[in-house]
Tab-separated table of N, CA, C and O in Angstrom:
chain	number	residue	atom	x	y	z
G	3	UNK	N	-17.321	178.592	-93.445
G	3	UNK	CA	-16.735	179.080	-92.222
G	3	UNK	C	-17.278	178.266	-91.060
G	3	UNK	O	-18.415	178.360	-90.596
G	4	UNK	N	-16.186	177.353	-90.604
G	4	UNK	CA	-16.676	177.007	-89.388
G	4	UNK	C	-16.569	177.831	-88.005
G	4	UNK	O	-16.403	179.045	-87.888
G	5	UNK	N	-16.718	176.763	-86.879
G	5	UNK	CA	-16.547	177.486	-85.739
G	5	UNK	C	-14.819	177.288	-85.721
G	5	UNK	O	-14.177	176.611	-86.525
G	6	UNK	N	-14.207	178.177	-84.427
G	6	UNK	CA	-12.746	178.331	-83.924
G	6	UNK	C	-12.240	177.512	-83.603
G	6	UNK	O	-11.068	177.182	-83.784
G	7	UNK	N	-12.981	177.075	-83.109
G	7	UNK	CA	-12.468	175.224	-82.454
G	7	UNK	C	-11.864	174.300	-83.611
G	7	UNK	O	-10.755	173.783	-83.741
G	8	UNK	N	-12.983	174.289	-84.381
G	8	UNK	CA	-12.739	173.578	-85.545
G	8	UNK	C	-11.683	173.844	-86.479
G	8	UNK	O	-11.325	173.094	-87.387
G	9	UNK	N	-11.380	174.568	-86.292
G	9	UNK	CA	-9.942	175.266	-87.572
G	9	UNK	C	-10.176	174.196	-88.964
G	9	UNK	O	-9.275	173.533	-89.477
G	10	UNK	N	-11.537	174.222	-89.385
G	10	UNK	CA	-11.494	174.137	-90.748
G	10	UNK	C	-12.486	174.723	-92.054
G	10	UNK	O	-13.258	174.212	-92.866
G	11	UNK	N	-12.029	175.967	-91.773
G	11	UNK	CA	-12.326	177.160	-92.594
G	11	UNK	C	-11.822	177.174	-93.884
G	11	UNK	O	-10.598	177.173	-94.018
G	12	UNK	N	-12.549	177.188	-94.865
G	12	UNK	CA	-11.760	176.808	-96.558
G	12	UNK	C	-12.401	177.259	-97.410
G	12	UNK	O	-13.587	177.578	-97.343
G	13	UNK	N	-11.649	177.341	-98.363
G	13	UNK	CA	-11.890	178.250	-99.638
G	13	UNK	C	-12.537	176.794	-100.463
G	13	UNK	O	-12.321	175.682	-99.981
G	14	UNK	N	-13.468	176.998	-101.946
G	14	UNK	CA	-13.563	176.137	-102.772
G	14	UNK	C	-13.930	176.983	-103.695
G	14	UNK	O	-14.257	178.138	-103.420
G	15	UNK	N	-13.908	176.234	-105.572
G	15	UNK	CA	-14.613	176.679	-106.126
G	15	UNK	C	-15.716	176.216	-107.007
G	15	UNK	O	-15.005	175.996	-107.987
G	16	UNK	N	-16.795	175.930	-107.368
G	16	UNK	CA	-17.698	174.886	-108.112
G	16	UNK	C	-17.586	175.664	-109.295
G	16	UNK	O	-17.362	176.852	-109.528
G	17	UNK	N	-17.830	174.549	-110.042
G	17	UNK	CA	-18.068	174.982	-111.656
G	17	UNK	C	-19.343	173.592	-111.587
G	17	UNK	O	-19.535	172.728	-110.731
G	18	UNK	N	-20.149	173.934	-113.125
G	18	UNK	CA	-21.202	172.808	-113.678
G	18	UNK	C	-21.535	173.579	-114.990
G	18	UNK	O	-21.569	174.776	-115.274
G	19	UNK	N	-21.756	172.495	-115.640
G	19	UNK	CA	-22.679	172.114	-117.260
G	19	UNK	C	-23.397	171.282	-117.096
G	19	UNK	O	-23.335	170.226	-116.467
G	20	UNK	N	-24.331	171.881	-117.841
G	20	UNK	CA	-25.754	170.989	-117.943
G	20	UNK	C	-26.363	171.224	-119.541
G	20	UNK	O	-26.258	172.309	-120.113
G	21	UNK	N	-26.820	170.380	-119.971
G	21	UNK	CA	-27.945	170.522	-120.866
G	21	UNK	C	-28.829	169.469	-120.736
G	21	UNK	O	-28.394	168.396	-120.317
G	22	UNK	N	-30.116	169.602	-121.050
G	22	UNK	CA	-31.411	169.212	-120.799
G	22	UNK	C	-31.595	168.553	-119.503
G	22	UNK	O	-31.446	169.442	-118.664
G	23	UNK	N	-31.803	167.624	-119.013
G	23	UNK	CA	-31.676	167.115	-117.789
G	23	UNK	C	-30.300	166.672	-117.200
G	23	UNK	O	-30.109	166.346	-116.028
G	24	UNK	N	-29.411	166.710	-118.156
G	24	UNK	CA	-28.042	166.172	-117.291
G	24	UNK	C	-27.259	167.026	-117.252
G	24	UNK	O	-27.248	167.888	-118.131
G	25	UNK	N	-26.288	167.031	-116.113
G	25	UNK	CA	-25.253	167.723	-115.586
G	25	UNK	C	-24.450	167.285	-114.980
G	25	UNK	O	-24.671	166.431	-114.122
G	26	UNK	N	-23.222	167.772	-115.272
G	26	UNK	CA	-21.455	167.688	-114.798
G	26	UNK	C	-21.237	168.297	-113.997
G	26	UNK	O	-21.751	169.355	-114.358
G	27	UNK	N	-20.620	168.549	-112.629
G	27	UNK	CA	-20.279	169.300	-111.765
G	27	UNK	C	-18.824	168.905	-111.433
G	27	UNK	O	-18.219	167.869	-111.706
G	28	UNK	N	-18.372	170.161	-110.680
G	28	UNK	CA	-17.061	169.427	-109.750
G	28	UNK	C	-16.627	170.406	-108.719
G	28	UNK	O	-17.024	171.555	-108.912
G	29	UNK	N	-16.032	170.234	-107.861
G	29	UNK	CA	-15.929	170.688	-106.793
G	29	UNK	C	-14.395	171.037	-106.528
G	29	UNK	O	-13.948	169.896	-106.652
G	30	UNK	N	-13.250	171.851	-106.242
G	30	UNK	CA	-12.116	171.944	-105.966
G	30	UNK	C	-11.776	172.868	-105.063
G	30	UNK	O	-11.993	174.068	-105.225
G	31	UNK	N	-10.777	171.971	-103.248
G	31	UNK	CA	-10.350	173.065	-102.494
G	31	UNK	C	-9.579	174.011	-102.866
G	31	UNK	O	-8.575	173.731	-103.521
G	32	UNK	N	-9.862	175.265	-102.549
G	32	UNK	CA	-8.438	175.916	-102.975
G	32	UNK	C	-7.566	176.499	-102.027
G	32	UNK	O	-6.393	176.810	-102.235
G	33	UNK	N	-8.198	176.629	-100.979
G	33	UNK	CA	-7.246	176.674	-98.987
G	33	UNK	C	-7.807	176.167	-98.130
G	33	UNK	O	-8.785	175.421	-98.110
G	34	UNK	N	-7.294	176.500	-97.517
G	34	UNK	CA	-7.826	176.174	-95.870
G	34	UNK	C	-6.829	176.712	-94.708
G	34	UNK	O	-5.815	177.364	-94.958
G	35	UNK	N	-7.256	176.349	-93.400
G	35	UNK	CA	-6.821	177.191	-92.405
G	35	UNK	C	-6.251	175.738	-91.513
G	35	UNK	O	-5.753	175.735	-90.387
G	36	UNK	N	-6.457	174.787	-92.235
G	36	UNK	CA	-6.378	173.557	-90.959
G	36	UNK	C	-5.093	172.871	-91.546
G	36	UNK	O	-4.731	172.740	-92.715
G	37	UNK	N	-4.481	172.450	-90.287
G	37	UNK	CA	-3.142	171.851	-90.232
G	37	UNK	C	-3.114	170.926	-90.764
G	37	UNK	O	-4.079	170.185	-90.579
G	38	UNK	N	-2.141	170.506	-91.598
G	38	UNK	CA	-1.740	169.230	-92.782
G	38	UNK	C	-0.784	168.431	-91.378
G	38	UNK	O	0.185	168.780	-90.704
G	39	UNK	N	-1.626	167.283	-91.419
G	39	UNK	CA	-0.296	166.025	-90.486
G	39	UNK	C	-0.480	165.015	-91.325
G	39	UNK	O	-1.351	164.584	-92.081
G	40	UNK	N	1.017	164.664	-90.829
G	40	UNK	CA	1.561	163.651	-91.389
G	40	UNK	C	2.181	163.927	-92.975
G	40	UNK	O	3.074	164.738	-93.221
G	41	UNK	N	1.617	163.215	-93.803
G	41	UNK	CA	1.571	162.679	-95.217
G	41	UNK	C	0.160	163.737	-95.689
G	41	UNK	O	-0.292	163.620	-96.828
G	42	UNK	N	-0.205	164.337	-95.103
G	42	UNK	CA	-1.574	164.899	-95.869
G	42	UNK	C	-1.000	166.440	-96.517
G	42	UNK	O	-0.122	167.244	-96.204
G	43	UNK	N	-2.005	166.330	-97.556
G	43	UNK	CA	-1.545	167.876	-98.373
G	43	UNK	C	-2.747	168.301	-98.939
G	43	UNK	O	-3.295	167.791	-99.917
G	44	UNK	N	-3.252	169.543	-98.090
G	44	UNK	CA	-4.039	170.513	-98.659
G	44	UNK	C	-3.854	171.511	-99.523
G	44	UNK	O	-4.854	172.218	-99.641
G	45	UNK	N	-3.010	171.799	-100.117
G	45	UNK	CA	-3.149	171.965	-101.267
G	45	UNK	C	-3.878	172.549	-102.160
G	45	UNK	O	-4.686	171.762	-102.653
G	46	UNK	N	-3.940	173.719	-102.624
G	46	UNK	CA	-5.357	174.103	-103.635
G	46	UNK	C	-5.190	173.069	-104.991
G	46	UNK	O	-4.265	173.056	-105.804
G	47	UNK	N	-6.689	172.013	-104.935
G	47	UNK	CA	-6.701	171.137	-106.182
G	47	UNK	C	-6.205	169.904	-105.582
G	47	UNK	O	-6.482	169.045	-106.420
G	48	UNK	N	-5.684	169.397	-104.699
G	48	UNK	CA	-5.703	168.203	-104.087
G	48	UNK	C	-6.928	167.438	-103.620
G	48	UNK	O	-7.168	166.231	-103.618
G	49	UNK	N	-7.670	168.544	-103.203
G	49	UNK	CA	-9.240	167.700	-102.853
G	49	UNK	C	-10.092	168.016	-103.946
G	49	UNK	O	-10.035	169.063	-104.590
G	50	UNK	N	-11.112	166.808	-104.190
G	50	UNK	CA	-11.694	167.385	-105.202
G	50	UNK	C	-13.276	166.977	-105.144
G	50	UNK	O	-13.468	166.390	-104.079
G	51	UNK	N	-14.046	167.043	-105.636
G	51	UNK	CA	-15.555	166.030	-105.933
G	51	UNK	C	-16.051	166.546	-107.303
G	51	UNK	O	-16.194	167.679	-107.764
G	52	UNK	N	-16.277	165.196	-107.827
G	52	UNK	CA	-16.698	165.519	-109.274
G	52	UNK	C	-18.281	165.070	-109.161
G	52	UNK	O	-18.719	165.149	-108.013
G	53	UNK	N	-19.189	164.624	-110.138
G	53	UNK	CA	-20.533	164.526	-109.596
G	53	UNK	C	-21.483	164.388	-111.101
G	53	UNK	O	-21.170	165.246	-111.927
G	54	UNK	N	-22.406	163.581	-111.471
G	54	UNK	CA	-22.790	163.382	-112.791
G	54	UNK	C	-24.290	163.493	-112.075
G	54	UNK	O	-24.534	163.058	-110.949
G	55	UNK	N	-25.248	164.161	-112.946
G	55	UNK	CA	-26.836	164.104	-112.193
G	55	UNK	C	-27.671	164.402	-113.810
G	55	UNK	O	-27.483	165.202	-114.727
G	56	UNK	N	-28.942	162.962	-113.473
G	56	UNK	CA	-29.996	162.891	-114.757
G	56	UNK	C	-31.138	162.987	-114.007
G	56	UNK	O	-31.329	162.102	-113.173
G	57	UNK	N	-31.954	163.888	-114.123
G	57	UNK	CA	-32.992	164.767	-113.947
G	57	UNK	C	-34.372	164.587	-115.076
G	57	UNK	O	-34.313	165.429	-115.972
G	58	UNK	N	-35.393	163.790	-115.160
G	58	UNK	CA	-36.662	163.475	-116.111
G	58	UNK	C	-37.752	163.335	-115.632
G	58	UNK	O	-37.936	162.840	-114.520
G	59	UNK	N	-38.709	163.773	-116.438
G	59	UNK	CA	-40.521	163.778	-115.655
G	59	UNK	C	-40.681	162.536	-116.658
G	59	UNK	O	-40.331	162.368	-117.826
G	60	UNK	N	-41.487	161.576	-115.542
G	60	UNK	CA	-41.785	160.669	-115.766
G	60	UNK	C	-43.347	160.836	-116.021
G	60	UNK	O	-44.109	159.880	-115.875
G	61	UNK	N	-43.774	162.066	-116.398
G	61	UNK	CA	-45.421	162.621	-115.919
G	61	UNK	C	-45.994	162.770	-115.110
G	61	UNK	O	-45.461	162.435	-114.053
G	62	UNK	N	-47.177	163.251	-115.036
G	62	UNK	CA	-48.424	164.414	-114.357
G	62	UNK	C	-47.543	165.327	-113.407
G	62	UNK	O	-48.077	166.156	-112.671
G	63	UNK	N	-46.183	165.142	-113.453
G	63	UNK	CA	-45.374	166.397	-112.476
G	63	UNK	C	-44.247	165.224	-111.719
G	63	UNK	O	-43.421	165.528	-110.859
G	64	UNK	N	-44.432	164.046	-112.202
G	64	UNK	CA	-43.639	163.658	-111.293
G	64	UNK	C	-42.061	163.493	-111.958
G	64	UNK	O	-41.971	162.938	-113.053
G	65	UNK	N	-41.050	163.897	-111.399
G	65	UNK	CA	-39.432	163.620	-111.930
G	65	UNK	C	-38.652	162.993	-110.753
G	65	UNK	O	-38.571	163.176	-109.539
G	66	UNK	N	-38.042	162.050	-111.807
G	66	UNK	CA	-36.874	161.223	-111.061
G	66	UNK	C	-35.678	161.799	-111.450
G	66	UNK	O	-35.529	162.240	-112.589
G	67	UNK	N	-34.669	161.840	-110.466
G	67	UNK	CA	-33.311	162.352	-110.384
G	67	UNK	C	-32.758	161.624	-110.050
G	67	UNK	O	-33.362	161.025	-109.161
G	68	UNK	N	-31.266	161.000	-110.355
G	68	UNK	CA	-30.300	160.208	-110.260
G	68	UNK	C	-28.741	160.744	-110.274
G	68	UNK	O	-27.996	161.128	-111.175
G	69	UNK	N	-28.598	160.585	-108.821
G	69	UNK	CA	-26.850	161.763	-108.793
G	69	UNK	C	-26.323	160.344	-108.415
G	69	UNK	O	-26.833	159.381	-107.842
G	70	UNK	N	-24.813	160.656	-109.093
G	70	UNK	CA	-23.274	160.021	-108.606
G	70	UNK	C	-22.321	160.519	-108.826
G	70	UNK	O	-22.055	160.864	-109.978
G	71	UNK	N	-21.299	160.771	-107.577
G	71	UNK	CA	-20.333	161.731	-107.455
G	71	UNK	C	-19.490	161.152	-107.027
G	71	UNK	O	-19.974	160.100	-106.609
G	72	UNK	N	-17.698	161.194	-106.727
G	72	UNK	CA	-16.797	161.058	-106.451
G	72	UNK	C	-15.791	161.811	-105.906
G	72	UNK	O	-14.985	162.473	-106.560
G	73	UNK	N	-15.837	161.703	-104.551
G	73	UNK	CA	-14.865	162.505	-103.450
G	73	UNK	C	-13.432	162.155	-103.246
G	73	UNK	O	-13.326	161.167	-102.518
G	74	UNK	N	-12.418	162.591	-103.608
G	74	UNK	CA	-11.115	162.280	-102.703
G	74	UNK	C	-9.890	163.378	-102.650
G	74	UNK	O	-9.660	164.456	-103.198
G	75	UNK	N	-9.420	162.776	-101.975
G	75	UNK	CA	-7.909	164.084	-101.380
G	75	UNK	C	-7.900	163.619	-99.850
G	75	UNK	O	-8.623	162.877	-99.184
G	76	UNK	N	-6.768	164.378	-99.589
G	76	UNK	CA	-6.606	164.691	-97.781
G	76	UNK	C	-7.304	165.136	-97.301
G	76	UNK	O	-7.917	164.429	-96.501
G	77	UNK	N	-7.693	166.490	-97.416
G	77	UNK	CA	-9.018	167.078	-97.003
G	77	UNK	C	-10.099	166.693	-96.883
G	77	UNK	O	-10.781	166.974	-95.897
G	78	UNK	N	-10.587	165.825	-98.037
G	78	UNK	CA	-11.680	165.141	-97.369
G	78	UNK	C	-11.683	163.853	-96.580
G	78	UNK	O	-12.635	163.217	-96.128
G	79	UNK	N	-10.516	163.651	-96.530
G	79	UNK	CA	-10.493	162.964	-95.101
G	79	UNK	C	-10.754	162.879	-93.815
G	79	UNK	O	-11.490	162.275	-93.034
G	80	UNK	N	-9.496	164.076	-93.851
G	80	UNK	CA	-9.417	164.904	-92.484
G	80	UNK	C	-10.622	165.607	-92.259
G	80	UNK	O	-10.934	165.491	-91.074
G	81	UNK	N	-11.537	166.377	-92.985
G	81	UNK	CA	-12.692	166.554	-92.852
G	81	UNK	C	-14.200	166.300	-92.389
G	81	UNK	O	-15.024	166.733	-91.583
G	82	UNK	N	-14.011	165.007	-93.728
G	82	UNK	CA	-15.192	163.835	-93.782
G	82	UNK	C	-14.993	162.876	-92.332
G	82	UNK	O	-15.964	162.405	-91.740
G	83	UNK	N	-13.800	162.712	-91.956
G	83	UNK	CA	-13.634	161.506	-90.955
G	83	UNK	C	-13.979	160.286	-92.220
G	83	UNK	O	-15.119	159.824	-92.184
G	84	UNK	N	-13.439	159.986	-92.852
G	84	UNK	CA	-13.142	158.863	-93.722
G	84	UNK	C	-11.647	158.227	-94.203
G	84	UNK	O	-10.592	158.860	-94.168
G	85	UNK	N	-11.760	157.216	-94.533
G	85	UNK	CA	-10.269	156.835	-94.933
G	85	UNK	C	-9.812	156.644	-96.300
G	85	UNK	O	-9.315	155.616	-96.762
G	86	UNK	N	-10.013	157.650	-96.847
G	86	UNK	CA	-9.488	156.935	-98.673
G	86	UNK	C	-10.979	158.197	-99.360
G	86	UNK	O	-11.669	159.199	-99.172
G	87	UNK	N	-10.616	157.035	-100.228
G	87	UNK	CA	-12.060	158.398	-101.932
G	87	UNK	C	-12.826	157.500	-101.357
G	87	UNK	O	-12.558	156.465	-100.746
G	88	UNK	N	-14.650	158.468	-101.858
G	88	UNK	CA	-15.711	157.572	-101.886
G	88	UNK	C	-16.691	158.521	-102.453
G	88	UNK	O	-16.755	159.719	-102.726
G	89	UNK	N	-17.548	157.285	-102.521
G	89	UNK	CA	-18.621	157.455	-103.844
G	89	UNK	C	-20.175	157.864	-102.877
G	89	UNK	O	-20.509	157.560	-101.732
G	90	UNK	N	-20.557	158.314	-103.478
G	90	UNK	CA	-21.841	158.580	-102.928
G	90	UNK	C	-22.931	158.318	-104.563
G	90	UNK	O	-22.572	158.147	-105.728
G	91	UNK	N	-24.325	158.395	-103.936
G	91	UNK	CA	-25.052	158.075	-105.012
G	91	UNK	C	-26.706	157.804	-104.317
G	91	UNK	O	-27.223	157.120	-103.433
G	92	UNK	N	-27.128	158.863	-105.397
G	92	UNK	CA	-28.715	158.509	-104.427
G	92	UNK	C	-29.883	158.833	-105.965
G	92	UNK	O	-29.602	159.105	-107.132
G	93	UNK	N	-31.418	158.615	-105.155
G	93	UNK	CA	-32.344	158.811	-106.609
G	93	UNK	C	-33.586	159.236	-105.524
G	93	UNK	O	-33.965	158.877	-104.409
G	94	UNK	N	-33.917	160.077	-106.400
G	94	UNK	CA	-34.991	161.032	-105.952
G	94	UNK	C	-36.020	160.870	-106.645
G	94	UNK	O	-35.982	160.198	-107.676
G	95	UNK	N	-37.352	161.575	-106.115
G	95	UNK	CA	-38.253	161.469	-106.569
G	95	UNK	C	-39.564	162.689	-106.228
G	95	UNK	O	-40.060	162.732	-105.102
G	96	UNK	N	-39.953	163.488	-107.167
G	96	UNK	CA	-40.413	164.985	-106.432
G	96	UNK	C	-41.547	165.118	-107.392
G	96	UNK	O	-41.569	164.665	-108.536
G	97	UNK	N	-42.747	165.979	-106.621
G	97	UNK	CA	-43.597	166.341	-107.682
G	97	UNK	C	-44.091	167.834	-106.691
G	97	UNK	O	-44.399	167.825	-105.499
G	98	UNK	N	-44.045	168.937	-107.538
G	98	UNK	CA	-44.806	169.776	-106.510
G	98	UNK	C	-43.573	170.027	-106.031
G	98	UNK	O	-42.476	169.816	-106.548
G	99	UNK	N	-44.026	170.766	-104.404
G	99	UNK	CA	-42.744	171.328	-103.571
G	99	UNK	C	-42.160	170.193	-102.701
G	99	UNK	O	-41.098	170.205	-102.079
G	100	UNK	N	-43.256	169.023	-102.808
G	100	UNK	CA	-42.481	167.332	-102.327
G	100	UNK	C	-41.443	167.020	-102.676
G	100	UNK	O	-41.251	167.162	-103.884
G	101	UNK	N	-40.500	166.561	-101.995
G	101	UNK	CA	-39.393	165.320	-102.479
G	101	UNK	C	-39.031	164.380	-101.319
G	101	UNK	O	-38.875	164.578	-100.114
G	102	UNK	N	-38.922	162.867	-102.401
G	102	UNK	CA	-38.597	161.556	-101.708
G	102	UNK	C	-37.445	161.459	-102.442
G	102	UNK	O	-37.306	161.546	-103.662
G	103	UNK	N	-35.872	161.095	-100.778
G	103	UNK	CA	-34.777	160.402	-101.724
G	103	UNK	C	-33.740	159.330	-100.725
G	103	UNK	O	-33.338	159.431	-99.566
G	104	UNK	N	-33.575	158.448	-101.633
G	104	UNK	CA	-33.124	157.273	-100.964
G	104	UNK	C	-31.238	157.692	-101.449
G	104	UNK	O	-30.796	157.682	-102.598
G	105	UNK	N	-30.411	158.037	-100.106
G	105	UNK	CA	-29.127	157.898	-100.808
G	105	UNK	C	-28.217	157.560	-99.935
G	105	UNK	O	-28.470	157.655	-98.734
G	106	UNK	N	-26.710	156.998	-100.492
G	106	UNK	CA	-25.960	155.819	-99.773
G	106	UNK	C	-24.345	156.403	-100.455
G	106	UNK	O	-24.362	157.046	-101.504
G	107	UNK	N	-23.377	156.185	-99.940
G	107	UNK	CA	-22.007	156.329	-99.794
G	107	UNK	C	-21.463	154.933	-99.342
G	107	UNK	O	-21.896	154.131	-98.514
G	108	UNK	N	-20.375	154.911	-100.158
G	108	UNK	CA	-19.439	153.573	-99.413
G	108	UNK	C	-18.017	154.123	-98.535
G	108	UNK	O	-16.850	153.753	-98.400
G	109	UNK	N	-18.859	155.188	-98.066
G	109	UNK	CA	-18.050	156.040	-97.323
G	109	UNK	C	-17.202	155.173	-96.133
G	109	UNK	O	-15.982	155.182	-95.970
G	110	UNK	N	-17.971	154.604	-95.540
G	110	UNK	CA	-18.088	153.375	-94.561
G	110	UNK	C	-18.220	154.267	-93.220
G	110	UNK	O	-18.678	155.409	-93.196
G	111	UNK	N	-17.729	153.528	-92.090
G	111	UNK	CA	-17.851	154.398	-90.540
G	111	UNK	C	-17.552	155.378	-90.482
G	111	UNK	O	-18.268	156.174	-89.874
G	112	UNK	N	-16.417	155.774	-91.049
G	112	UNK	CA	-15.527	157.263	-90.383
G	112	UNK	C	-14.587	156.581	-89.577
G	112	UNK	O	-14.772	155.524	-88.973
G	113	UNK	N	-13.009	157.650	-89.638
G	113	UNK	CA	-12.121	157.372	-88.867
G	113	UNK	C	-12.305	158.381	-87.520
G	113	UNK	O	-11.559	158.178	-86.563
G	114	UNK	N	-13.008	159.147	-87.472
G	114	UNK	CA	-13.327	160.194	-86.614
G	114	UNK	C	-13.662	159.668	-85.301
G	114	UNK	O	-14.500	158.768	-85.256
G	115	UNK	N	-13.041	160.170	-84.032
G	115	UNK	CA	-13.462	159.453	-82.874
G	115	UNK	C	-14.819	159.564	-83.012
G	115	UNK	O	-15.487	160.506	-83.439
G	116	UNK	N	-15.230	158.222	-82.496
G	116	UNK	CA	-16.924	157.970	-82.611
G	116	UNK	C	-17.305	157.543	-83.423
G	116	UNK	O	-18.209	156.709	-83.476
G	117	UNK	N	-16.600	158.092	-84.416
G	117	UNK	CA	-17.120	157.385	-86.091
G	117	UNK	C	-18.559	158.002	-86.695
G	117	UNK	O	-19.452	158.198	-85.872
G	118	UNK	N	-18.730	158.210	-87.636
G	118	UNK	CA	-19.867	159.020	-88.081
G	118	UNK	C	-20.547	157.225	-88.809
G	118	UNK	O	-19.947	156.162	-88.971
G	119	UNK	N	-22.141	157.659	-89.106
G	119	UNK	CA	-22.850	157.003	-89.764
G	119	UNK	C	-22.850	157.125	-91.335
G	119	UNK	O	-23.874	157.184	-92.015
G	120	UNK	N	-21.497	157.157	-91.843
G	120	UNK	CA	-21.747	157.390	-93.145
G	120	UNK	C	-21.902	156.025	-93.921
G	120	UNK	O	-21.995	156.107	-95.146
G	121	UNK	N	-21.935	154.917	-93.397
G	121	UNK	CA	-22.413	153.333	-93.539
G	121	UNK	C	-23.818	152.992	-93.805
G	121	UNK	O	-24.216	151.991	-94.401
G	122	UNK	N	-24.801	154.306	-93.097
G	122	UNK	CA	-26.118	153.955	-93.226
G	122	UNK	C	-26.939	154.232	-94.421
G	122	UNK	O	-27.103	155.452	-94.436
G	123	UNK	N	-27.625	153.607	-95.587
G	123	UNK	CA	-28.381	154.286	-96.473
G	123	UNK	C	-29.193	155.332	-95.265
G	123	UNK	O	-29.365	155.023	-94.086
G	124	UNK	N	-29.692	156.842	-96.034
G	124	UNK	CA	-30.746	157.591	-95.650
G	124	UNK	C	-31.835	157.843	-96.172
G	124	UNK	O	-31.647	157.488	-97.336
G	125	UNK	N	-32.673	158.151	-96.118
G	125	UNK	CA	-34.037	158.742	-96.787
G	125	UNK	C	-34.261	160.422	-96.387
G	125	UNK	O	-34.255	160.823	-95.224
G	126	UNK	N	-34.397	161.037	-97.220
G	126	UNK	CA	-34.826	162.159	-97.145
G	126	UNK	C	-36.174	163.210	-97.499
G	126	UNK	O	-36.205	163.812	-98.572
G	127	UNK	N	-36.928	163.309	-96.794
G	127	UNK	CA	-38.194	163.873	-97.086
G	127	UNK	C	-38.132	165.137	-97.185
G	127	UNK	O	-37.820	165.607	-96.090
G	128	UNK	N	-38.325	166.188	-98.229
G	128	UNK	CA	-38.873	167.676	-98.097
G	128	UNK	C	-39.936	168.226	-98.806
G	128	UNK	O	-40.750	167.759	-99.602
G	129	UNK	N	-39.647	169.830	-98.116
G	129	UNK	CA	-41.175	170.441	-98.972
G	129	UNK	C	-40.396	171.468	-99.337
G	129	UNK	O	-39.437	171.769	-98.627
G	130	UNK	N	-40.710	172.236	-100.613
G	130	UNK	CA	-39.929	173.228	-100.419
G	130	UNK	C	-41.131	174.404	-100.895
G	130	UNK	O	-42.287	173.982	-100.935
G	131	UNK	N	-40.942	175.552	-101.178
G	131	UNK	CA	-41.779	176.758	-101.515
G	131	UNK	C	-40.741	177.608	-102.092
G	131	UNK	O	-39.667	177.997	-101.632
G	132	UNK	N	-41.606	177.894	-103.750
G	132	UNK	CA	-40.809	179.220	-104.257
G	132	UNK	C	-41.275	180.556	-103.432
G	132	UNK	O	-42.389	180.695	-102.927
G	133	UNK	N	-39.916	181.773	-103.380
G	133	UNK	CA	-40.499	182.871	-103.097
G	133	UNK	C	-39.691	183.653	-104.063
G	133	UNK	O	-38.505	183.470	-104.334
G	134	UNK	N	-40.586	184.656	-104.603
G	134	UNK	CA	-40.217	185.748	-105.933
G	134	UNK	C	-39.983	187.191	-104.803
G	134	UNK	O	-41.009	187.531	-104.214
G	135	UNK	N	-39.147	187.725	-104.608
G	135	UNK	CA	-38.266	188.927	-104.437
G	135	UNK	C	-38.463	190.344	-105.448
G	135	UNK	O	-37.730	191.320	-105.292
């Protein structure tokens, strides 16, 4: 749910399989609230992202993770501010509630006035903490 302005409020649904460290995912719109122009069709199942991820301890706690996924439809166009499908793909590295991850898209600029930085590799640093309920 976005904001009002934005009129792009949408339904999706994820599914995934996994066994041992690897996993299949995928991603499919199934509405939205935002206006189709032109040639574009939102569509439930027109947009989609699929996504492959290998997950292994390399020892004393430390695991490397390796995701690559594949975005396309109208929606994520009109959305993303991009022009066409694109790939994303990054590798991690965590021990503890640490994680280091280097990840990149050939998303390119964005068609979005201004253009987004989806051209830039990023790095991502976190910490995270379990809490039991």
């Amino acid at each position: 749910n976005y904001d009002e302005e934005a009129e792009f409020d949408f339904g999706e649904v994820y599914a995934s399989i996994g066994m041992g460290g690897f996993s299949v995912g995928a991603w499919i719109l199934t509405n939205t609230e935002a206006d189709e122009v032109g040639d574009q069709d939102f569509s439930a199942g027109e947009t989609y992202y699929i996504s492959v991820d290998y997950a292994f301890e390399v020892g004393d706690g430390i695991a490397i993770g390796l995701h690559g996924g594949y975005h396309d439809g109208d929606f994520s166009e009109a959305f993303n501010g991009v022009d066409g499908d694109y790939y994303d793909y990054n590798i991690s590295l965590s021990k503890g509630g640490f994680g280091f991850m280097i990840t990149d898209t050939n998303a390119g600029g964005g068609a979005a006035e201004g253009g987004f930085d989806n051209d830039e590799m990023k790095f991502v640093v976190s910490y995270s903490v379990d809490v039991s309920l």
